[in-house]
Coordinates of C-alpha atoms and ligand atoms in Angstrom, one line a residue:
M1 CA 121.3 83.8 120.9
L2 CA 123.1 81.6 123.4
E3 CA 120.0 81.6 125.5
K4 CA 117.8 80.6 122.5
S5 CA 120.0 77.7 121.4
F6 CA 120.2 76.5 125.1
R7 CA 116.4 76.6 125.3
C8 CA 116.1 74.6 122.0
R9 CA 118.7 72.0 123.0
Y10 CA 116.9 71.7 126.4
V11 CA 113.6 71.0 124.6
C12 CA 115.3 68.5 122.3
L13 CA 116.9 66.7 125.1
E14 CA 113.6 66.4 126.8
Y15 CA 112.1 65.2 123.6
Q16 CA 114.8 62.5 123.2
I17 CA 114.1 61.3 126.7
V18 CA 110.4 61.1 125.9
E19 CA 111.2 59.3 122.7
S20 CA 113.4 56.7 124.4
R21 CA 110.7 56.3 127.1
T22 CA 108.1 55.6 124.4
N23 CA 110.6 53.4 122.5
K24 CA 110.3 55.4 119.3
T25 CA 113.2 55.6 116.8
K26 CA 113.9 59.0 115.2
T27 CA 115.5 59.5 111.8
A28 CA 118.9 61.1 112.6
G29 CA 119.9 64.5 111.3
Y30 CA 117.2 66.9 112.6
G31 CA 117.5 69.2 115.6
C32 CA 114.6 70.8 117.4
H33 CA 113.6 74.0 115.6
D34 CA 111.9 77.0 117.2
A35 CA 109.3 76.8 114.4
A36 CA 108.6 74.5 111.6
I37 CA 106.5 76.1 108.9
V38 CA 104.4 73.8 106.7
G39 CA 103.7 75.4 103.2
G40 CA 106.0 77.6 101.2
G41 CA 103.5 79.8 99.4
L42 CA 103.6 83.6 99.7
V43 CA 102.6 83.6 103.4
G44 CA 104.8 80.6 104.5
A45 CA 107.8 82.0 102.7
C46 CA 107.3 85.4 104.1
L47 CA 106.9 84.0 107.6
A48 CA 110.1 81.9 107.3
L49 CA 112.1 84.9 106.4
A50 CA 110.5 87.2 109.0
L51 CA 111.1 84.7 111.8
Q52 CA 114.6 84.0 110.8
R53 CA 115.3 87.8 110.8
A54 CA 113.8 87.9 114.3
G55 CA 116.5 85.4 115.4
L56 CA 114.4 82.2 115.4
D57 CA 115.7 78.8 114.2
V58 CA 113.3 78.0 111.4
A59 CA 112.5 75.1 109.1
L60 CA 110.3 75.4 106.0
I61 CA 108.5 72.4 104.4
D62 CA 107.7 73.2 100.8
P63 CA 106.3 70.7 98.3
Q64 CA 107.3 72.6 95.2
V65 CA 110.2 74.6 93.6
P66 CA 109.1 78.2 93.1
Q67 CA 107.8 78.8 89.5
I68 CA 110.4 79.5 86.9
P69 CA 110.4 83.2 85.7
P70 CA 107.8 84.0 83.1
V71 CA 109.0 83.4 79.5
A72 CA 110.4 86.4 77.6
G73 CA 108.6 89.1 79.5
A74 CA 105.2 87.3 79.5
W75 CA 103.0 88.4 82.4
D76 CA 101.8 86.2 85.2
S77 CA 98.0 86.0 85.4
R78 CA 98.2 85.6 89.2
I79 CA 98.4 89.2 90.2
Y80 CA 98.2 90.6 93.7
A81 CA 97.1 94.0 95.0
I82 CA 99.6 94.5 97.9
S83 CA 98.7 97.1 100.5
P84 CA 101.3 99.9 101.2
G85 CA 101.7 98.6 104.8
N86 CA 102.6 95.1 103.6
A87 CA 104.9 96.5 100.8
D88 CA 106.8 98.4 103.6
F89 CA 107.0 95.2 105.6
L90 CA 108.4 93.3 102.6
G91 CA 110.7 96.2 102.0
G92 CA 112.1 95.8 105.5
L93 CA 112.7 92.2 104.9
G94 CA 114.8 93.0 101.8
V95 CA 112.2 91.4 99.5
W96 CA 110.7 94.5 97.7
S97 CA 114.0 95.6 96.3
R98 CA 114.4 92.3 94.6
L99 CA 111.3 93.0 92.4
D100 CA 111.7 94.6 89.0
T101 CA 110.1 98.0 89.5
Q102 CA 109.2 98.1 85.8
R103 CA 106.8 95.3 86.5
I104 CA 105.1 96.9 89.5
Q105 CA 102.1 99.3 89.1
R106 CA 100.9 101.8 91.6
V107 CA 97.1 102.1 92.1
E108 CA 96.2 105.7 92.7
T109 CA 92.4 105.6 92.3
M110 CA 89.7 103.0 92.5
S111 CA 86.4 103.3 90.7
I112 CA 83.6 100.9 91.8
Y113 CA 80.3 100.6 90.0
G114 CA 77.1 99.0 91.3
D115 CA 74.4 97.5 89.1
A116 CA 72.5 100.7 88.6
P117 CA 73.7 104.2 87.6
A118 CA 73.4 105.5 91.2
G119 CA 75.8 102.9 92.5
R120 CA 79.2 104.6 92.2
L121 CA 82.2 104.8 94.7
E122 CA 85.5 106.5 94.1
F123 CA 88.6 106.1 96.2
S124 CA 91.6 108.3 95.7
A125 CA 95.0 108.0 97.3
Y126 CA 95.5 111.7 97.0
E127 CA 92.3 112.6 98.8
A128 CA 93.3 110.1 101.6
G129 CA 96.7 111.6 102.0
L130 CA 98.5 108.5 100.7
R131 CA 100.9 108.0 97.8
E132 CA 99.1 105.0 96.5
L133 CA 96.2 102.7 97.5
A134 CA 98.1 99.5 96.5
Y135 CA 100.8 98.0 94.4
I136 CA 100.0 95.5 91.7
V137 CA 102.6 92.7 91.7
E138 CA 103.0 89.4 89.9
G139 CA 102.6 86.4 92.2
S140 CA 105.4 84.4 90.7
A141 CA 107.9 87.3 91.0
L142 CA 107.0 87.9 94.6
L143 CA 107.3 84.2 95.5
Q144 CA 110.7 84.0 93.8
A145 CA 111.9 87.2 95.6
L146 CA 110.9 85.7 98.9
H147 CA 112.6 82.4 98.3
A148 CA 115.7 84.1 97.0
A149 CA 115.9 86.2 100.2
I150 CA 115.4 83.0 102.3
A151 CA 118.2 81.2 100.4
D152 CA 120.5 84.2 100.9
T153 CA 120.2 84.0 104.7
G154 CA 121.7 80.5 104.6
Q155 CA 119.9 80.1 108.0
V156 CA 116.5 78.6 107.1
R157 CA 116.3 74.8 106.8
V158 CA 114.3 74.4 103.6
E159 CA 113.0 70.9 102.9
R160 CA 111.9 70.8 99.3
P161 CA 110.3 69.0 97.7
A162 CA 108.7 67.7 100.9
Q163 CA 105.2 67.3 102.3
A164 CA 104.1 66.9 105.9
A165 CA 102.3 63.6 106.4
S166 CA 101.8 63.2 110.2
L167 CA 101.9 65.3 113.3
E168 CA 102.4 64.4 117.0
I169 CA 102.2 66.8 119.8
N170 CA 103.2 66.3 123.4
A171 CA 104.0 68.6 126.3
H172 CA 107.6 69.0 125.2
V173 CA 107.7 69.2 121.4
A174 CA 105.8 68.9 118.1
Q175 CA 107.0 66.2 115.8
L176 CA 106.3 66.2 112.1
T177 CA 106.8 63.2 109.9
L178 CA 107.3 64.0 106.2
A179 CA 105.9 61.9 103.4
D180 CA 109.2 60.2 102.9
D181 CA 109.3 59.2 106.6
R182 CA 111.9 61.7 107.7
Q183 CA 111.1 63.4 110.9
M184 CA 111.4 66.9 112.2
A185 CA 111.0 68.3 115.8
A186 CA 110.0 71.8 116.6
Q187 CA 108.6 73.8 119.5
L188 CA 105.9 75.2 117.2
V189 CA 104.4 74.0 114.0
I190 CA 102.8 76.8 111.8
G191 CA 100.3 75.9 109.1
T192 CA 100.7 78.1 106.1
D193 CA 99.5 75.3 103.8
G194 CA 96.5 77.1 102.2
G195 CA 92.7 76.9 102.3
D196 CA 92.6 73.1 102.6
S197 CA 95.2 73.2 105.3
W198 CA 96.7 69.8 106.3
V199 CA 98.1 71.2 109.6
R200 CA 94.6 72.5 110.5
R201 CA 93.1 69.1 110.0
A202 CA 96.0 67.2 111.7
A203 CA 95.7 69.5 114.7
G204 CA 91.9 68.9 114.9
I205 CA 91.1 72.6 114.4
A206 CA 87.6 73.0 112.9
A207 CA 86.8 75.2 109.9
R208 CA 83.4 76.4 108.8
V209 CA 83.6 76.3 105.0
S210 CA 80.9 77.6 102.6
D211 CA 81.3 77.4 98.9
Y212 CA 80.4 80.5 96.8
H213 CA 79.8 78.3 93.8
Q214 CA 81.9 80.8 91.9
L215 CA 85.2 80.8 90.1
G216 CA 87.7 83.7 90.0
V217 CA 88.5 83.9 86.3
V218 CA 91.9 85.6 85.8
A219 CA 93.5 86.8 82.5
N220 CA 95.6 89.7 81.3
F221 CA 94.8 92.1 78.5
E222 CA 96.4 94.9 76.5
T223 CA 94.1 97.9 76.5
E224 CA 93.3 100.5 73.8
K225 CA 93.1 103.4 76.3
S226 CA 95.4 104.2 79.3
H227 CA 94.1 103.0 82.7
G228 CA 95.6 106.0 84.4
G229 CA 96.6 104.0 87.5
T230 CA 92.9 103.2 88.3
A231 CA 91.6 99.9 89.5
F232 CA 88.1 99.3 88.2
Q233 CA 85.4 97.1 89.8
W234 CA 81.9 96.3 88.6
F235 CA 79.4 94.6 90.9
R236 CA 77.2 92.9 88.3
A237 CA 74.3 90.4 88.3
D238 CA 76.7 87.8 86.9
G239 CA 79.5 88.4 89.4
V240 CA 82.2 90.9 90.3
L241 CA 84.5 92.1 87.5
A242 CA 87.8 93.7 88.4
L243 CA 90.3 95.2 86.1
L244 CA 93.6 95.9 87.9
P245 CA 96.2 98.2 86.2
L246 CA 99.5 96.7 85.0
P247 CA 102.4 98.8 83.8
G248 CA 101.9 100.3 80.3
K249 CA 98.6 99.7 78.6
Q250 CA 97.7 96.5 80.2
V251 CA 95.2 95.3 82.8
S252 CA 94.7 92.1 84.8
M253 CA 91.2 90.8 85.2
V254 CA 89.6 88.9 88.1
W255 CA 86.0 88.1 87.2
S256 CA 84.3 86.3 90.2
A257 CA 81.6 84.6 88.2
T258 CA 79.0 81.9 88.9
E259 CA 80.4 78.4 88.0
E260 CA 78.2 78.3 84.9
H261 CA 79.2 81.8 83.7
A262 CA 82.8 81.1 84.5
Q263 CA 82.8 78.0 82.4
L264 CA 81.4 80.0 79.5
L265 CA 84.2 82.6 79.9
L266 CA 86.9 79.9 80.1
A267 CA 85.6 78.2 76.9
M268 CA 85.7 81.4 74.8
D269 CA 88.4 82.0 72.3
A270 CA 90.8 85.0 72.9
A271 CA 88.8 87.5 70.8
A272 CA 85.4 86.5 72.2
L273 CA 86.7 86.8 75.8
A274 CA 88.3 90.2 75.1
D275 CA 85.0 91.4 73.6
A276 CA 83.0 90.1 76.5
V277 CA 85.2 91.8 79.1
A278 CA 85.3 95.1 77.1
T279 CA 81.5 95.1 76.9
A280 CA 81.1 94.2 80.6
S281 CA 83.5 97.0 81.6
G282 CA 81.6 99.6 79.5
G283 CA 84.7 100.3 77.4
A284 CA 86.4 101.9 80.5
V285 CA 89.8 101.2 79.0
G286 CA 88.6 100.8 75.4
G287 CA 89.1 97.6 73.3
L288 CA 91.0 94.7 74.8
R289 CA 93.5 92.0 73.5
L290 CA 94.1 88.9 75.5
V291 CA 97.8 88.4 76.4
T292 CA 97.7 85.7 79.1
P293 CA 95.2 82.8 78.8
A294 CA 92.3 82.7 81.2
A295 CA 92.4 80.4 84.3
G296 CA 89.7 79.8 87.0
F297 CA 90.0 79.4 90.7
P298 CA 87.2 78.1 93.0
L299 CA 86.0 80.7 95.6
R300 CA 84.9 79.9 99.1
L301 CA 84.6 81.3 102.6
A302 CA 86.3 79.5 105.5
H303 CA 86.0 80.7 109.0
I304 CA 88.4 79.2 111.5
E305 CA 87.4 79.8 115.1
N306 CA 90.8 78.9 116.6
L307 CA 94.0 80.1 115.0
V308 CA 96.1 78.3 117.6
A309 CA 96.3 75.1 119.7
P310 CA 99.1 73.8 121.9
R311 CA 102.3 74.0 119.7
I312 CA 100.2 75.0 116.6
A313 CA 99.5 78.3 114.9
L314 CA 97.8 79.0 111.5
A315 CA 98.5 81.8 109.2
G316 CA 97.4 82.9 105.7
D317 CA 94.6 81.0 103.9
A318 CA 95.0 78.2 106.4
A319 CA 93.6 80.6 109.0
H320 CA 91.0 82.5 106.9
H321 CA 89.8 82.1 103.3
V322 CA 88.0 85.2 102.0
H323 CA 86.3 86.2 98.7
P324 CA 88.9 88.0 96.4
L325 CA 86.6 90.9 95.7
A326 CA 88.5 93.2 98.1
G327 CA 92.0 91.8 97.1
Q328 CA 92.8 91.2 100.7
G329 CA 93.5 87.4 101.1
V330 CA 97.3 87.5 101.0
N331 CA 97.3 91.0 102.7
L332 CA 95.5 89.4 105.6
G333 CA 98.2 86.6 105.5
F334 CA 101.1 89.1 105.6
R335 CA 99.5 90.9 108.5
D336 CA 99.3 87.5 110.3
V337 CA 103.1 87.2 109.6
R338 CA 103.7 90.6 111.1
E339 CA 101.8 89.9 114.2
L340 CA 103.1 86.3 114.8
T341 CA 106.6 87.5 114.3
A342 CA 106.2 90.3 116.8
V343 CA 104.6 87.9 119.4
L344 CA 107.3 85.2 119.0
A345 CA 110.2 87.7 118.9
G346 CA 108.8 89.4 122.0
R347 CA 108.5 86.3 124.1
A348 CA 110.1 86.1 127.5
P349 CA 113.7 84.7 127.5
Q350 CA 112.8 81.2 128.7
Q351 CA 109.4 81.0 127.0
D352 CA 108.8 78.2 124.6
C353 CA 107.5 79.2 121.1
G354 CA 104.7 76.6 121.4
D355 CA 103.4 78.0 124.7
L356 CA 99.6 78.3 124.3
S357 CA 99.4 81.6 126.3
L358 CA 101.9 83.2 123.9
L359 CA 100.0 81.9 120.8
R360 CA 96.7 83.1 122.2
R361 CA 98.1 86.6 122.1
Y362 CA 98.6 86.2 118.4
A363 CA 95.1 84.9 117.9
R364 CA 93.5 87.7 119.9
A365 CA 95.5 90.4 118.0
R366 CA 94.4 89.0 114.6
R367 CA 90.7 88.5 115.5
E368 CA 89.3 91.9 114.5
D369 CA 91.1 92.3 111.2
I370 CA 90.1 88.8 110.0
A371 CA 86.5 89.2 111.2
T372 CA 86.1 92.5 109.4
M373 CA 87.4 91.1 106.1
E374 CA 85.4 87.9 106.4
L375 CA 82.2 89.8 107.1
G376 CA 82.8 92.7 104.7
T377 CA 83.6 90.5 101.7
D378 CA 80.8 88.0 102.4
V379 CA 78.1 90.7 102.9
L380 CA 79.1 92.5 99.7
Q381 CA 79.2 89.3 97.8
K382 CA 75.7 88.3 99.0
L383 CA 74.3 91.7 98.7
F384 CA 75.2 91.9 95.0
T385 CA 74.2 88.4 94.0
A386 CA 70.7 88.7 95.6
Q387 CA 68.1 89.2 92.9
S388 CA 65.7 91.7 94.6
V389 CA 64.5 95.1 93.4
W390 CA 64.5 96.4 97.0
L391 CA 68.0 95.2 97.6
S392 CA 69.2 96.6 94.3
G393 CA 68.0 100.0 95.3
A394 CA 69.5 99.7 98.8
R395 CA 72.9 98.6 97.7
N396 CA 73.3 101.2 95.0
S397 CA 72.1 104.1 97.1
G398 CA 74.3 102.7 99.9
M399 CA 77.4 103.0 97.6
A400 CA 76.3 106.6 96.7
A401 CA 75.9 107.4 100.4
V402 CA 79.4 106.1 101.3
N403 CA 80.8 108.0 98.4
R404 CA 79.5 111.3 100.0
L405 CA 81.2 110.5 103.3
P406 CA 84.9 111.3 103.1
F407 CA 85.5 110.3 106.7
L408 CA 84.1 106.8 106.2
K409 CA 85.9 106.5 102.9
N410 CA 89.2 107.4 104.5
L411 CA 88.5 104.8 107.3
L412 CA 88.0 102.1 104.6
I413 CA 91.1 103.2 102.7
R414 CA 93.3 103.2 105.8
H415 CA 92.1 99.7 106.8
A416 CA 92.8 98.3 103.4
A417 CA 96.2 100.1 103.2
A418 CA 97.5 98.6 106.4
Ligands
FAD501 C1 91.3 84.9 91.7 C2 92.0 85.3 93.0 C3 92.6 86.6 93.1 C4 93.2 87.0 94.3 N1 93.7 88.3 94.3 C5 94.2 88.7 95.5 C6 94.8 90.0 95.6 O1 94.8 90.8 94.7 N2 95.3 90.4 96.8 C7 95.3 89.6 97.9 O2 95.7 90.0 99.0 N3 94.8 88.3 97.8 C8 94.3 87.8 96.6 N4 93.8 86.6 96.5 C9 94.0 85.7 97.7 C10 95.3 85.0 97.7 O3 95.5 84.3 96.5 C11 95.5 84.0 98.8 O4 95.0 84.6 100.0 C12 97.0 83.7 99.0 O5 97.5 83.1 97.9 C13 97.2 82.7 100.2 O6 98.5 82.4 100.3 P1 99.0 81.3 101.3 O7 100.5 81.3 101.2 O8 98.3 81.4 102.6 O9 98.4 79.9 100.7 P2 98.7 79.2 99.3 O10 99.1 80.1 98.3 O11 97.6 78.3 99.1 O12 100.0 78.3 99.7 C14 100.0 77.1 100.4 C15 101.2 76.3 100.2 O13 101.2 75.2 101.1 C16 101.6 74.0 100.4 N5 101.1 72.8 101.1 C17 99.8 72.3 101.0 N6 99.7 71.1 101.8 C18 101.0 70.9 102.3 C19 101.6 69.9 103.1 N7 100.8 68.8 103.6 N8 102.9 69.9 103.4 C20 103.6 71.0 103.0 N9 103.1 72.0 102.2 C21 101.8 71.9 101.8 C22 101.1 74.3 99.0 O14 101.8 73.5 98.0 C23 101.4 75.8 98.8 O15 102.7 76.0 98.4 C24 93.2 86.1 95.4 C25 92.7 84.8 95.3 C26 92.1 84.4 94.1 C27 91.5 83.1 94.0

């Protein structure tokens, strides 16, 4: 600890010398942090907590106050399937125990349907030797739990509401200027500011972005029949429909639909939407009643070649933006957090957090997981939107073939459960 604060003060001192040499004035009141995290969404908040627990001096720049709790038991329509590996990690940070267990649903089986009767794939936690395939959690509840855990540490400098507006990097330090002109110095700036990352652009890191021209339409429904802890997914000509189980007789829908079809869904009244979803899901959970209004989110793929640059690292959607059909976006982000924390916590005693050779270790370690998810979700999305008789046969018999290969199924399950 003594060593760490010495290193930080040393970097700050150097920084002040550089500042006075370049004749810059700095707004008083900020020290030099080990890491300044830009963006307090699920990934940024988790990273702030994990790095603080690992002994780093952390600042978090967050534009908004976490959402207020849902009114009188209403369910958030932003639902996340969290992998068991990430749930364990959040448990270790003391976040999971802050969630209301009555509002968490375990997924024990997954039923996936192609666009022909042969296309069928079943995943079972029991067959894979796991207790569950995923946990379904409300986004607002998880975000609040993360921010409450951060507040309880009393050790993370949270600037809120605040927005990063400019970034300067030199050999000694990274300096952020906030939108209200305040300044903050850190050895490392981490961009967890989402798919349209400001940090990524400010650092000149290129992103290859392609639009799916689809919206993810989300809504929650009460169901006539029990879902039995099953997550359902239909690969249809008009998009990918998923019904994720919620506690009791409720499901959460994510329908990744073409922009045109999504607008039709969003314009429907409650009864028409419930009917359309019940029909599209072949009555798997019987009739439906809408309980949370539908909302749509644009879907795109972003590939970022470099996750790091001198004194810069990216994590979460700022580092990769994938189609939600595999429910893996935030899971990838939490795995970024786990790796970046391990790398920074394991650095040599005198090593600066912004050292590029250190940051490259993080980038290398994350490459395969991210590439697998980008490629896997993109290929599936394209395979099922292509209108070709030959492809239709191939994709449906491909699903049937995978279904007959327990070894491959177990591999897929274990990758998604990490
Ligand atoms: C319909 C849908 C369903 C999904 N379902 C799942 C699922 O089941 N499981 C799963 O793993 N993933 C899922 N995802 C993906 C998941 O939503 C994202 O991967 C995840 O929200 C990314 O979190 P993040 O913290 O990286 O980014 P964000 O949630 O985008 O947070 C970024 C934060 O940065 C802030 N910010 C932006 N600019 C600045 C700035 N200049 N200064 C300071 N702060 C700034 C923003 O205000 C925001 O708070 C789904 C996505 C969609 C669209």
